[in-house]
Amino acid sequence: MDCVLVKKADIVTEHLDCGEGNDFKIVDVIDKSHGAPYTVGVVEMELCEGVEFDYDDDAGCCYMLEGVITLKENLSGAVMKYEVGDVVYIPQKQGLVVTFSTEAYAKFVFVTYPHWR
């Protein structure tokens, strides 16, 4: 069989150390270990003051499932509220750093191309 099904019970996020003041959990659900040319994963955040990711080597697309996240771009200074049902595209761009923050619980699905790690 070529298709891969990952059941909800098997999607368990793990803490990623993003510094003090950041409760950030992530899991790669589909990635190169499955033969995929991209990574699909889930992020859960709670009371995050600011988690930075650079987009020098990959592009991302995210779909918000729960909560609200504030996204801030370093290059343009743009600040966006990312809410349930919203989709955000983050291009691969040299020097681009996006900061994710939230004052409460938030959960989203992400896809990166190629793989983010």
mmCIF file of C-alpha atoms in Angstrom:
data_model
loop_
_atom_site.group_PDB
_atom_site.id
_atom_site.type_symbol
_atom_site.label_atom_id
_atom_site.label_comp_id
_atom_site.label_asym_id
_atom_site.label_seq_id
_atom_site.Cartn_x
_atom_site.Cartn_y
_atom_site.Cartn_z
ATOM 1 C CA MET A 1 0.000 0.000 0.000
ATOM 2 C CA ASP A 2 1.312 3.456 -0.903
ATOM 3 C CA CYS A 3 -1.047 5.619 1.145
ATOM 4 C CA VAL A 4 -0.266 6.384 4.776
ATOM 5 C CA LEU A 5 -2.949 6.936 7.418
ATOM 6 C CA VAL A 6 -1.916 8.290 10.801
ATOM 7 C CA LYS A 7 -4.648 7.973 13.391
ATOM 8 C CA LYS A 8 -5.450 10.835 15.763
ATOM 9 C CA ALA A 9 -4.394 8.761 18.790
ATOM 10 C CA ASP A 10 -0.916 8.388 17.258
ATOM 11 C CA ILE A 11 -0.365 12.147 16.808
ATOM 12 C CA VAL A 12 1.348 13.201 20.024
ATOM 13 C CA THR A 13 3.144 16.535 20.182
ATOM 14 C CA GLU A 14 6.438 16.797 22.073
ATOM 15 C CA HIS A 15 7.960 19.782 23.845
ATOM 16 C CA LEU A 16 10.472 21.762 21.756
ATOM 17 C CA ASP A 17 12.818 23.941 23.792
ATOM 18 C CA CYS A 18 12.174 27.461 22.497
ATOM 19 C CA GLY A 19 13.394 29.350 25.521
ATOM 20 C CA GLU A 20 11.830 30.529 28.744
ATOM 21 C CA GLY A 21 8.287 31.868 28.440
ATOM 22 C CA ASN A 22 7.412 29.510 25.573
ATOM 23 C CA ASP A 23 5.299 26.362 25.906
ATOM 24 C CA PHE A 24 5.699 24.958 22.383
ATOM 25 C CA LYS A 25 4.959 21.371 21.325
ATOM 26 C CA ILE A 26 5.378 19.899 17.850
ATOM 27 C CA VAL A 27 5.309 16.610 15.975
ATOM 28 C CA ASP A 28 6.165 15.737 12.389
ATOM 29 C CA VAL A 29 3.350 13.427 11.281
ATOM 30 C CA ILE A 30 4.408 12.792 7.668
ATOM 31 C CA ASP A 31 7.986 13.390 6.559
ATOM 32 C CA LYS A 32 10.914 11.985 4.584
ATOM 33 C CA SER A 33 10.734 8.742 6.593
ATOM 34 C CA HIS A 34 7.445 8.143 4.728
ATOM 35 C CA GLY A 35 9.010 9.018 1.365
ATOM 36 C CA ALA A 36 7.191 12.378 1.264
ATOM 37 C CA PRO A 37 8.927 15.388 -0.379
ATOM 38 C CA TYR A 38 7.546 17.656 2.385
ATOM 39 C CA THR A 39 6.765 17.562 6.111
ATOM 40 C CA VAL A 40 3.250 17.710 7.596
ATOM 41 C CA GLY A 41 2.927 18.205 11.318
ATOM 42 C CA VAL A 42 0.975 19.586 14.244
ATOM 43 C CA VAL A 43 1.921 22.383 16.652
ATOM 44 C CA GLU A 44 0.364 23.136 20.032
ATOM 45 C CA MET A 45 1.267 26.389 21.791
ATOM 46 C CA GLU A 46 0.260 27.746 25.168
ATOM 47 C CA LEU A 47 1.370 31.090 26.544
ATOM 48 C CA CYS A 48 4.211 31.629 24.080
ATOM 49 C CA GLU A 49 5.921 35.001 24.242
ATOM 50 C CA GLY A 50 7.641 34.468 20.912
ATOM 51 C CA VAL A 51 8.995 31.482 19.012
ATOM 52 C CA GLU A 52 11.146 32.309 15.975
ATOM 53 C CA PHE A 53 11.543 30.192 12.849
ATOM 54 C CA ASP A 54 13.669 31.149 9.867
ATOM 55 C CA TYR A 55 12.528 30.397 6.355
ATOM 56 C CA ASP A 56 15.893 30.437 4.549
ATOM 57 C CA ASP A 57 15.670 26.741 3.627
ATOM 58 C CA ASP A 58 11.961 25.946 3.411
ATOM 59 C CA ALA A 59 8.510 27.385 2.820
ATOM 60 C CA GLY A 60 5.490 26.757 5.037
ATOM 61 C CA CYS A 61 1.737 26.697 4.944
ATOM 62 C CA CYS A 62 -0.345 26.468 8.121
ATOM 63 C CA TYR A 63 -4.028 25.873 8.897
ATOM 64 C CA MET A 64 -5.294 27.059 12.288
ATOM 65 C CA LEU A 65 -7.390 24.522 14.194
ATOM 66 C CA GLU A 66 -7.823 26.185 17.610
ATOM 67 C CA GLY A 67 -7.033 29.517 19.241
ATOM 68 C CA VAL A 68 -5.313 32.658 17.952
ATOM 69 C CA ILE A 69 -1.645 33.215 17.131
ATOM 70 C CA THR A 70 0.102 36.457 16.335
ATOM 71 C CA LEU A 71 2.631 36.222 13.506
ATOM 72 C CA LYS A 72 5.307 38.850 13.058
ATOM 73 C CA GLU A 73 7.671 39.075 10.070
ATOM 74 C CA ASN A 74 11.119 40.505 10.686
ATOM 75 C CA LEU A 75 11.728 41.831 7.142
ATOM 76 C CA SER A 76 8.518 43.790 6.592
ATOM 77 C CA GLY A 77 7.534 44.241 10.224
ATOM 78 C CA ALA A 78 4.033 42.970 9.355
ATOM 79 C CA VAL A 79 1.943 41.643 12.241
ATOM 80 C CA MET A 80 -0.985 39.298 11.544
ATOM 81 C CA LYS A 81 -3.614 37.613 13.716
ATOM 82 C CA TYR A 82 -3.948 33.979 12.660
ATOM 83 C CA GLU A 83 -7.348 32.594 13.767
ATOM 84 C CA VAL A 84 -9.366 29.359 13.516
ATOM 85 C CA GLY A 85 -9.974 28.460 9.870
ATOM 86 C CA ASP A 86 -7.252 30.800 8.567
ATOM 87 C CA VAL A 87 -4.480 29.604 6.275
ATOM 88 C CA VAL A 88 -1.107 31.326 6.195
ATOM 89 C CA TYR A 89 1.599 30.880 3.557
ATOM 90 C CA ILE A 90 5.181 31.661 4.548
ATOM 91 C CA PRO A 91 7.551 31.791 1.565
ATOM 92 C CA GLN A 92 11.103 30.537 1.470
ATOM 93 C CA LYS A 93 13.084 33.771 1.574
ATOM 94 C CA GLN A 94 16.644 34.492 2.599
ATOM 95 C CA GLY A 95 16.678 36.271 5.966
ATOM 96 C CA LEU A 96 12.951 35.815 6.664
ATOM 97 C CA VAL A 97 12.210 35.088 10.323
ATOM 98 C CA VAL A 98 8.624 34.676 11.530
ATOM 99 C CA THR A 99 7.783 34.926 15.225
ATOM 100 C CA PHE A 100 4.782 32.958 16.510
ATOM 101 C CA SER A 101 3.197 34.044 19.824
ATOM 102 C CA THR A 102 -0.027 33.404 21.720
ATOM 103 C CA GLU A 103 -1.583 34.396 25.031
ATOM 104 C CA ALA A 104 -3.584 31.166 25.336
ATOM 105 C CA TYR A 105 -3.812 27.687 23.809
ATOM 106 C CA ALA A 106 -3.494 27.397 20.030
ATOM 107 C CA LYS A 107 -3.162 24.451 17.651
ATOM 108 C CA PHE A 108 -2.368 24.299 13.941
ATOM 109 C CA VAL A 109 -1.359 21.946 11.152
ATOM 110 C CA PHE A 110 1.688 22.859 9.100
ATOM 111 C CA VAL A 111 3.258 21.757 5.829
ATOM 112 C CA THR A 112 6.853 22.653 4.974
ATOM 113 C CA TYR A 113 8.644 22.135 1.686
ATOM 114 C CA PRO A 114 11.103 20.697 1.625
ATOM 115 C CA HIS A 115 11.599 19.378 5.158
ATOM 116 C CA TRP A 116 12.082 21.845 8.021
ATOM 117 C CA ARG A 117 14.461 19.546 9.899
#
